[in-house]
Coordinates of C-alpha atoms in Angstrom, one line a residue:
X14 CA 14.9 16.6 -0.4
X15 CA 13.4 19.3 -2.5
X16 CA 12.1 19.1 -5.9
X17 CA 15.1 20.7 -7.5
X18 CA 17.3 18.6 -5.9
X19 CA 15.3 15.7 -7.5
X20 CA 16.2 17.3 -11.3
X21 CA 19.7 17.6 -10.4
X22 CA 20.3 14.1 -9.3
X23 CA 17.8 12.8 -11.9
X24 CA 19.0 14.3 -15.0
X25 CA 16.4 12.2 -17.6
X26 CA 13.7 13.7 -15.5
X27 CA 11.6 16.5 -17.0
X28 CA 13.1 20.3 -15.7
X29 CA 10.8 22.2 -13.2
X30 CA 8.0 23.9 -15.1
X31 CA 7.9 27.7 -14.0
X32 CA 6.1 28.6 -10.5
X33 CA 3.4 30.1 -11.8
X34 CA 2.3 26.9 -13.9
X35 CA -1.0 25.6 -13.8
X36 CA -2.3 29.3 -12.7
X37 CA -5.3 28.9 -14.8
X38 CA -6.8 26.2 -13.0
X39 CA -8.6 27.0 -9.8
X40 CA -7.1 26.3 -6.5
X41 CA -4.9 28.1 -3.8
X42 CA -1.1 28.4 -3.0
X43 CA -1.2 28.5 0.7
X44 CA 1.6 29.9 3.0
X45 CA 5.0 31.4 2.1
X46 CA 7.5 28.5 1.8
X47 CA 5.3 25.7 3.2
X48 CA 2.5 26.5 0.8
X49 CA -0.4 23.8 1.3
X50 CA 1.5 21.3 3.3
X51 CA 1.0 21.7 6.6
X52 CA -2.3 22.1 6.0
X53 CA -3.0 18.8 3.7
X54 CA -0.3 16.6 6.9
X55 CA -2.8 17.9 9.6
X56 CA -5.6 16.4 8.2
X57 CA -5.3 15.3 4.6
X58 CA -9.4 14.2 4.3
X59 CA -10.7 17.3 5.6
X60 CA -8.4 19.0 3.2
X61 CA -9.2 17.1 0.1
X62 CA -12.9 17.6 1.1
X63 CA -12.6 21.2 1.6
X64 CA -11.2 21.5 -2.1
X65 CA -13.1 19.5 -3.1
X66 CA -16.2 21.6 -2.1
X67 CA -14.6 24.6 -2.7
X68 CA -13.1 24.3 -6.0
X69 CA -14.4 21.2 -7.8
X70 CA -13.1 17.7 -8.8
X71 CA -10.2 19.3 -10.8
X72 CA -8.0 21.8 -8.4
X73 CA -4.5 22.7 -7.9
X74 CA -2.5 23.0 -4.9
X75 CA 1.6 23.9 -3.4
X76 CA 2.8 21.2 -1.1
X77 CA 5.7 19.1 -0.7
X78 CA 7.8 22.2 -2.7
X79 CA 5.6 22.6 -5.7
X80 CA 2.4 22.9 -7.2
X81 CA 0.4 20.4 -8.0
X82 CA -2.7 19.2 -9.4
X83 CA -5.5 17.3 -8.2
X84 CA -8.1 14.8 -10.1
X85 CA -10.8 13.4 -8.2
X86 CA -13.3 10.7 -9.9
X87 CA -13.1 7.4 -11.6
X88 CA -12.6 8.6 -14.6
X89 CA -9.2 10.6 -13.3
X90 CA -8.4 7.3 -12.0
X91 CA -8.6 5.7 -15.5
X92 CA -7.0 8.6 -17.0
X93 CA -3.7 8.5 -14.4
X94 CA -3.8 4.4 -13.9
X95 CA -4.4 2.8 -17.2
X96 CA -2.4 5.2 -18.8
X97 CA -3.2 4.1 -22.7
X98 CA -1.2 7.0 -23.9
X99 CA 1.9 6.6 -21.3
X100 CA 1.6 10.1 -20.0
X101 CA 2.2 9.6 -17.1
X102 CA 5.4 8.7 -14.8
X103 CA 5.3 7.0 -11.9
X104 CA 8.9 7.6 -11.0
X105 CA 8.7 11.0 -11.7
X106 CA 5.9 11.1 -9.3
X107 CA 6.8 9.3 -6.0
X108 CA 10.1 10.2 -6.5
X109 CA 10.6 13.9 -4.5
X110 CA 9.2 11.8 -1.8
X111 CA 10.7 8.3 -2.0
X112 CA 14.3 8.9 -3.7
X113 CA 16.5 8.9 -0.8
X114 CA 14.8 5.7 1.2
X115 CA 13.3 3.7 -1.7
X116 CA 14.7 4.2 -5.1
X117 CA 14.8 2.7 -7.8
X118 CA 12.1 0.0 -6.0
X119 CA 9.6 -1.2 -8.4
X120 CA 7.0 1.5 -8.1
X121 CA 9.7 4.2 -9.0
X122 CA 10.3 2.2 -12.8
X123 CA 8.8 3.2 -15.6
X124 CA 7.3 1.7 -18.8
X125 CA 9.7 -0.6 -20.2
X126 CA 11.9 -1.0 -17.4
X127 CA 9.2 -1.5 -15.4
X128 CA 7.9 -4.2 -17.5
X129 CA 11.5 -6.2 -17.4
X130 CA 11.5 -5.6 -13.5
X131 CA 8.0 -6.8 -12.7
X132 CA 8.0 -10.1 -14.5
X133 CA 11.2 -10.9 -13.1
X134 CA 9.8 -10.1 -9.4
X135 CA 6.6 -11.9 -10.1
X136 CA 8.6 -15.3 -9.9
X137 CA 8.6 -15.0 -6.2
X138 CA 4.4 -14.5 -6.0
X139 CA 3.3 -17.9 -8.4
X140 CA 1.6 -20.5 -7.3
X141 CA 4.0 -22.9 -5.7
X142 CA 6.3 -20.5 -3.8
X143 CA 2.5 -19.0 -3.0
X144 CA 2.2 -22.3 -1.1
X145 CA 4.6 -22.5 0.5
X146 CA 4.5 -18.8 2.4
X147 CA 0.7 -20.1 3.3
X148 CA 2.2 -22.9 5.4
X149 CA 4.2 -20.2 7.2
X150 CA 1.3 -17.9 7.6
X151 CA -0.9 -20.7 9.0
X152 CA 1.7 -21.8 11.7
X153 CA 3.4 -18.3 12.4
X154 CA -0.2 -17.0 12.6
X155 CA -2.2 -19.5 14.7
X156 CA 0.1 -19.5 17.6
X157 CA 0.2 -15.5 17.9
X158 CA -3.9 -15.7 17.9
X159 CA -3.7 -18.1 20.8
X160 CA -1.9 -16.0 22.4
X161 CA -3.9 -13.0 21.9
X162 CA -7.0 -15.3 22.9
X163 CA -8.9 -14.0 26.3
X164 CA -6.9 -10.7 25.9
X165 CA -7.2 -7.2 26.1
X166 CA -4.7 -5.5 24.0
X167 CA -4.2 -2.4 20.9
X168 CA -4.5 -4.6 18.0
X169 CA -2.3 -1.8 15.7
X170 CA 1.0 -2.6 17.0
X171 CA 0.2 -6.5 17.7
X172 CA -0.4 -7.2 14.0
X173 CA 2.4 -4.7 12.8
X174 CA 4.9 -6.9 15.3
X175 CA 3.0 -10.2 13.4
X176 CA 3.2 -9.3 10.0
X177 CA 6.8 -8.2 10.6
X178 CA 7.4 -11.8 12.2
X179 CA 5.7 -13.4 9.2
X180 CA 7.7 -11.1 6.8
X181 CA 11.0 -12.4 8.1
X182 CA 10.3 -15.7 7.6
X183 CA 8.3 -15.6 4.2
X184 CA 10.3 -13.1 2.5
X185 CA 13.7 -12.9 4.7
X186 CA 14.0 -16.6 5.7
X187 CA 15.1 -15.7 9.2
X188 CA 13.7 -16.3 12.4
X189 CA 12.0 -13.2 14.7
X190 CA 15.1 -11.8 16.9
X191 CA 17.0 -9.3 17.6
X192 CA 18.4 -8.5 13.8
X193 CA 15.1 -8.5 12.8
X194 CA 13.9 -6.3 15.3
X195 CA 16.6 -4.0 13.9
X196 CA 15.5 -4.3 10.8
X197 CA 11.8 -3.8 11.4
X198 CA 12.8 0.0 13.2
X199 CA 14.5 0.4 9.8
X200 CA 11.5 0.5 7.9
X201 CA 9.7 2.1 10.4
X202 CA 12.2 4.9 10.0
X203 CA 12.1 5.0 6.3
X204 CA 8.5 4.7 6.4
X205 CA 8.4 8.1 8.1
X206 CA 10.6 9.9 6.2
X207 CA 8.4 9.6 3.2
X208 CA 6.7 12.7 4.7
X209 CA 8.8 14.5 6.1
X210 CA 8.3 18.3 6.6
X211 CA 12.2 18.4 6.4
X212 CA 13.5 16.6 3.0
X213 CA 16.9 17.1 3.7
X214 CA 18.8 13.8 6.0
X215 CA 19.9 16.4 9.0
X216 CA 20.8 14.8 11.9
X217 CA 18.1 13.9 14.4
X218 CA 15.4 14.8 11.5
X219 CA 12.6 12.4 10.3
X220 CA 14.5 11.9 7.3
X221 CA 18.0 11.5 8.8
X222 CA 16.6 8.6 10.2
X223 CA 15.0 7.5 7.3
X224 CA 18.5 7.5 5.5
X225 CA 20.2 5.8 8.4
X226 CA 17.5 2.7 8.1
X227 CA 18.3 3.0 4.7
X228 CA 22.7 2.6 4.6
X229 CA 22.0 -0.2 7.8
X230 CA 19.4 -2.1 5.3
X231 CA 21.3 -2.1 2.4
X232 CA 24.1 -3.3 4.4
X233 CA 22.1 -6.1 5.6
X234 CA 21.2 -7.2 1.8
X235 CA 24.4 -6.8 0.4
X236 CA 26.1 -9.1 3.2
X237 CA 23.6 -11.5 2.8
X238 CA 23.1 -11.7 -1.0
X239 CA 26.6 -14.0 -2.0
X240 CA 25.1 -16.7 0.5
X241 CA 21.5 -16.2 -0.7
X242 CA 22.4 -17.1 -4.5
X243 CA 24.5 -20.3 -3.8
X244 CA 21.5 -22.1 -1.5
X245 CA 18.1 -23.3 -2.3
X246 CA 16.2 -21.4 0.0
X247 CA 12.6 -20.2 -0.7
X248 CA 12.1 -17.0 1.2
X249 CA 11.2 -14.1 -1.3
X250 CA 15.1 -12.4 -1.1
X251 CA 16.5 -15.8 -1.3
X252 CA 14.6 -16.4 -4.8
X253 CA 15.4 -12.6 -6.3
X254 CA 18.6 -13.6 -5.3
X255 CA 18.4 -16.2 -8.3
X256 CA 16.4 -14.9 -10.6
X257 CA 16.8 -13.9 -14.1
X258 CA 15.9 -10.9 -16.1
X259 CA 15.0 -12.4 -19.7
X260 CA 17.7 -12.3 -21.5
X261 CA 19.2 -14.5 -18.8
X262 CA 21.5 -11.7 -16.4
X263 CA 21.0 -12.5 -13.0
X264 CA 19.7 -9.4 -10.9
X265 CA 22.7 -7.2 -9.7
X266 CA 23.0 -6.6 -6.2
X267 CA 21.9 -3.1 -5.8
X268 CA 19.0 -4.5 -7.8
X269 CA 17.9 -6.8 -5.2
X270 CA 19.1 -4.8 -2.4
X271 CA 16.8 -2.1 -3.9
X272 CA 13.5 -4.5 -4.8
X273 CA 13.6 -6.0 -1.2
X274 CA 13.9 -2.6 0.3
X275 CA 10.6 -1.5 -1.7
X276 CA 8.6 -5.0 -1.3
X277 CA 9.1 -5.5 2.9
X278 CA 7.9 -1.9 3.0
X279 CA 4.7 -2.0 0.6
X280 CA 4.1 -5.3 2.2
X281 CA 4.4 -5.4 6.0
X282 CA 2.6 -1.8 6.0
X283 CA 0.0 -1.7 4.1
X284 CA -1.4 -5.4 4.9
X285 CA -0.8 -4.1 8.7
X286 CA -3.1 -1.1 8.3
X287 CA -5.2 -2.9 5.3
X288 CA -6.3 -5.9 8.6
X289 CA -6.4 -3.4 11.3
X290 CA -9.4 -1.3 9.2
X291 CA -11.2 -4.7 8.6
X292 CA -10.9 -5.8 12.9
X293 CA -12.2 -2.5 13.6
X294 CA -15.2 -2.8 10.8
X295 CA -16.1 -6.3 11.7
X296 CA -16.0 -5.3 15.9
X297 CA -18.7 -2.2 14.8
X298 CA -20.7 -5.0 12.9
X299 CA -21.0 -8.3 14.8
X300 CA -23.5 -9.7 12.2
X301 CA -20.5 -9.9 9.7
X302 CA -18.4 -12.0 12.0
X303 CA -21.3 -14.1 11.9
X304 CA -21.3 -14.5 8.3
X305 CA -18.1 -14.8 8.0
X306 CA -17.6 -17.3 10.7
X307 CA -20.1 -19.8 9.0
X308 CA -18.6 -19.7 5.9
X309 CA -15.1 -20.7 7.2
X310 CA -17.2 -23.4 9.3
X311 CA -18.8 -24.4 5.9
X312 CA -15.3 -25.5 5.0
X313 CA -15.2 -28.3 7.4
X314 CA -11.3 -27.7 8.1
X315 CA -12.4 -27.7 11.9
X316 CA -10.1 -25.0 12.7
X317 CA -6.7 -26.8 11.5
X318 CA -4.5 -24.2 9.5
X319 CA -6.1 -23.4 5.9
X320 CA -5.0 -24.7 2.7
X321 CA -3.9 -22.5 -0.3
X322 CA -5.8 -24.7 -2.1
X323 CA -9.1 -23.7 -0.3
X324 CA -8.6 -19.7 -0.3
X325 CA -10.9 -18.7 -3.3
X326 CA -13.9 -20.2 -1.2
X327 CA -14.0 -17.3 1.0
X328 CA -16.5 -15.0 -0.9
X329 CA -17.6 -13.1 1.8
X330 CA -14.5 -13.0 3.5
X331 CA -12.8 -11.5 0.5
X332 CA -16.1 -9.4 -0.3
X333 CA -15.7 -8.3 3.8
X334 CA -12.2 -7.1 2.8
X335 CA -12.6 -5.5 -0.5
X336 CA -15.2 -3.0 1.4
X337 CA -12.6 -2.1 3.9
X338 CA -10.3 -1.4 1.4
X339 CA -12.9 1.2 -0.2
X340 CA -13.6 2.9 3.1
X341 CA -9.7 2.8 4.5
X342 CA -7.6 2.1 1.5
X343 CA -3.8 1.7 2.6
X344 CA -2.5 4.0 0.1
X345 CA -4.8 7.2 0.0
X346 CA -3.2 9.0 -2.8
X347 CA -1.4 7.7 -5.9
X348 CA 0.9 10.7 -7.7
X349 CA 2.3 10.8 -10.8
X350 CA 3.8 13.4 -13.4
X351 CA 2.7 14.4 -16.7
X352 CA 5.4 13.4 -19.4
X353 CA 3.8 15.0 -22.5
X354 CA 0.3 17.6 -22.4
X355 CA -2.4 16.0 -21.8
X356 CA -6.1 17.3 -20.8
X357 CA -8.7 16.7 -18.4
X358 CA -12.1 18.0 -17.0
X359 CA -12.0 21.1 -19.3
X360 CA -8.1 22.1 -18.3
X361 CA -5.0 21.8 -20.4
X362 CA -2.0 20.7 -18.6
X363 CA 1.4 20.8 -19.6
X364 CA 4.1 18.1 -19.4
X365 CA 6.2 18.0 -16.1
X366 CA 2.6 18.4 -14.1
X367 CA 2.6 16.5 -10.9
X368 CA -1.0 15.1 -10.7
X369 CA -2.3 13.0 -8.2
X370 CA -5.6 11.0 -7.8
X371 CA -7.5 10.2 -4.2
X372 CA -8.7 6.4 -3.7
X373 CA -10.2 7.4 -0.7
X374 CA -11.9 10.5 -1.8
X375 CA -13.5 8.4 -5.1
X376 CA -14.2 5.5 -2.8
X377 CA -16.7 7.3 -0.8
X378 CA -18.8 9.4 -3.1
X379 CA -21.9 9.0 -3.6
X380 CA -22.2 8.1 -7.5
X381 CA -20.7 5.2 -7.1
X382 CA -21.1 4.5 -3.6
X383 CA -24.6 5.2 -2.8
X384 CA -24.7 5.5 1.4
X385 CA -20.7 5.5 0.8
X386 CA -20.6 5.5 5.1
X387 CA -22.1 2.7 5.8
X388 CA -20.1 -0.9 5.8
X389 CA -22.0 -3.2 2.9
X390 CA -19.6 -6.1 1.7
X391 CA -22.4 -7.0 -0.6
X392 CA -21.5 -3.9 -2.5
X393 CA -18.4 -6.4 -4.3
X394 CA -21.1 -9.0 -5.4
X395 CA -21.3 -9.7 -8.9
X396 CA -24.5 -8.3 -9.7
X397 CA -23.6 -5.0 -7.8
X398 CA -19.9 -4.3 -10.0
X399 CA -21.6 -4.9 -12.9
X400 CA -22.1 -1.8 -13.6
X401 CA -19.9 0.1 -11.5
X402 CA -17.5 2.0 -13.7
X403 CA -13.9 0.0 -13.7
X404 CA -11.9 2.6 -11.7
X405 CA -14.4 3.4 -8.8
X406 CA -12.0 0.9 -6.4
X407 CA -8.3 1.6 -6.9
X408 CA -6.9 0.4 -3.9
X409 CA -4.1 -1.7 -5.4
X410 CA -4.0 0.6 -8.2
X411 CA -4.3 -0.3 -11.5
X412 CA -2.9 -0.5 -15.0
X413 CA 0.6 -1.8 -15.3
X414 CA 1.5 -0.8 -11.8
X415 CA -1.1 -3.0 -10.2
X416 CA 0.4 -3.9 -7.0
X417 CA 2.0 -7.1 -7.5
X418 CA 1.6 -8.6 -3.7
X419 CA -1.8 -8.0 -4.0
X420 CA -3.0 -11.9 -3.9
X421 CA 0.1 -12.5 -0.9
X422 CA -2.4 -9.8 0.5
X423 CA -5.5 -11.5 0.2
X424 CA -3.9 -14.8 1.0
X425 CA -2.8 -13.4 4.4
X426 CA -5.9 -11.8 5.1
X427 CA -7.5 -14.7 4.8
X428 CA -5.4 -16.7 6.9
X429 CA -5.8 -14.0 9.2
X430 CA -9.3 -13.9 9.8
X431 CA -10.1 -17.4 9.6
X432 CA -7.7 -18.2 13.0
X433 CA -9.6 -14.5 14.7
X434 CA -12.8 -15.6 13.5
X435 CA -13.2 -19.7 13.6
X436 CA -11.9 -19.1 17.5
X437 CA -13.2 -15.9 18.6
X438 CA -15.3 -12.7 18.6
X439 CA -14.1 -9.2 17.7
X440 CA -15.1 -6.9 20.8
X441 CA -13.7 -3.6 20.5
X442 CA -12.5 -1.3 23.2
X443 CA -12.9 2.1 24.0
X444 CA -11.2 4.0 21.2
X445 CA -11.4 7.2 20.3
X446 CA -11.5 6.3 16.9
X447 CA -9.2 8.5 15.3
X448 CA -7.2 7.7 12.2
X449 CA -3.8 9.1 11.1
X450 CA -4.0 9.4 7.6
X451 CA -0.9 9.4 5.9
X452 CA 1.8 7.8 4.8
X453 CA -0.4 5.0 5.8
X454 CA -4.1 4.9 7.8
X455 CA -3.1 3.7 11.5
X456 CA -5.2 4.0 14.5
X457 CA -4.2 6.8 16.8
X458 CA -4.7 5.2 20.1
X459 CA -3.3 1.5 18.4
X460 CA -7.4 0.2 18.4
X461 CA -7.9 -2.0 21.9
X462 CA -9.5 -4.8 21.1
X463 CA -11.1 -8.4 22.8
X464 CA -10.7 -11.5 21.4
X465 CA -13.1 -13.4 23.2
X466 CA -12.8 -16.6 22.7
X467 CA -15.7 -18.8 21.3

């Protein structure tokens, strides 16, 4: 979908500034048509690197069907995320790309109605529903380790088929089979149409798939909803089937069909690539299986599955997976677009600017992250954040749009690693160690791993 077909359909959306917007501030326009796209999709580090290098921390660019402007740095990151002046839209931003397979999700709302939206959602992610996905996690969990146990076998695709497995029974509330095999290509589909080349649905195009997942998901909801409402069920779509805005309305179906849509999707893939960066880490650093190993031992569960209760005395496990999340955070980029002027790093910019910020460009350089290569969970101690300016680590985020699964992220993670690690060692195989980038980081060759049992 292009950018002015965005305006049409979006009519409270800002109009398209002119195209020679933003000409003031250094940066490059790329090819006829395609501008910078192609080149950012082939390779989007080496790109941001290169512009980085070539034009500074502040730089403008002409992909996805417009310019666009680039702010690198934790203090761009504070600027965009916390937002004190609400200048910026995150609708308006992920929108050219998400609109036809996620809209209206949660990450597409705004200000207000984002507030509404996100307390009503947060019902499903407190403390007692919490509990009761981390008994399904534990069981669903420790019987897919065992059978990885003694194994060779590309660890990408296992977990992605796991967390799917564990996402149909925690927020679905069906068993694995083939309907949710079905759905699971869905998402897959409308995963990669969020990057299409082609942003129109043709036939046989990334995004024609994308739309198809789309109408067969929204199907699914809307069949299932009526049922969902009158039970007692504790799934995630079972309770947003129930739940309340605050003056008392029950969500409307297209609003539920909508917020599941959005949550299985930032949900099953990011924790899948989030884990797979972490196995890959911990097999190039044996010593922090070690660590990590003893404190799970220190817990003296014995192995048995691992109680919600007990989660927060992983340190090192959640200090292990906070510095994977700096050096391969799931979501590289984070875009938005200007509602009002505002400036920045000696620039003006007007309103109807799309700006976007780089976690993974800010979590590697060197300011904050001195040798920003090498793997140092320590780096998340207290003493070391201390001083560590607020916005250096964005991978969830930040402001109001902090991701909202983010402690179901940790919780699973945890679970996660303590069946790999209380059980077994991480050997990795011959890989060739290449990442795609975007939408979101996956190993190329699916990373073969070992686990080698204890």
């Amino acid at each position: 979908m292009t950018l002015a077909r965005n305006f049409k359909n979006n009519p409270h959306w800002l109009p398209a500034n002119p195209p020679d917007t933003l000409s003031d501030v250094p940066g490059e326009d790329g090819w006829p048509v395609v501008g910078t796209t192609l080149a950012l999709l082939s390779d989007p580090p080496a790109f941001t690197q290169r512009m980085y290098e070539t034009y500074g921390p502040v730089y403008r660019s002409n992909s996805f069907g417009g310019r666009l402007v680039t702010l690198l740095g934790a203090d761009a990151n504070e600027l965009v995320l916390f937002d004190r002046e609400k200048l910026f839209s995150s609708e308006q931003g992920w929108g050219p790309m998400l609109n036809l397979v996620f809209p209206r999700g949660l990450m597409l709302m705004d200000f207000e109605q984002h507030r509404v939206h996100r307390r009503t959602l947060s019902t499903a992610f407190k403390p007692e529903p919490m509990r009761l996905y981390a008994d399904a996690l534990n069981e669903g969990i420790a019987e897919r380790v065992a059978q990885w146990g003694g194994t060779d076998f590309a660890f990408y695709p296992a977990i992605k088929q796991l967390t799917l497995d564990l996402a149909a029974v925690s927020f679905l509330g069906i068993p694995w089979g083939p309907e949710a095999q079905r759905i699971n290509q869905a998402f897959v589909d409308m995963v990669a149409a969020t990057i299409a080349v082609v942003r129109v649905p043709l036939p046989g195009t990334a995004m024609g798939r994308g739309v198809a997942g789309r109408s067969f998901l929204v199907q699914y909801f809307r069949r299932e909803i009526p049922e969902r409402r009158a039970g007692d069920a504790q799934d995630i779509f079972s309770q947003l089937c129930r739940a309340s805005h605050e003056d008392g309305t029950l969500l409307t179906d297209d609003e539920i069909i909508d917020h599941m849509n959005f949550l299985m999707m930032a949900a099953h893939d990011t924790i899948t690539s989030s884990v797979t960066s972490m196995v890959n880490l911990l097999g190039q650093n044996p010593d922090w299986q070690d660590r990590l190993r003893a404190e799970m031992q220190a817990l003296g569960l014995n192995g048995t599955a691992l109680p919600y209760e007990r989660l927060g005395e992983l340190t090192l496990t959640e200090y292990a997976f906070k510095e994977s999340l700096r050096l391969m955070p799931p979501v590289p980029s984070l875009p938005r677009r200007a509602l009002r002027p505002f400036s920045h790093g000696g620039y003006d910019f007007p309103a109807g600017t799309f700006v976007g910020i780089q976690p993974s460009f800010t979590h590697r350089m060197e300011e904050y992250w001195p040798d920003p290569e090498r793997f140092d969970p320590m780096r998340f101690e207290p003493e070391a954040t201390r001083n560590r300016h607020k916005y250096a680590w964005v991978p969830f985020g930040g402001g109001a749009h902090m991701c909202l699964g983010l402690h179901f992220a940790y919780m699973q993670m945890k679970i996660l690693f303590y069946h790999i690690l209380m059980n077994n060692q991480i050997l990795l195989g011959a890989s060739s160690g290449k990442w795609q980038a975007w939408p979101i980081p996956k190993p190329r060759d699916g990373l073969p791993v070992r686990l080698q049992p204890l």
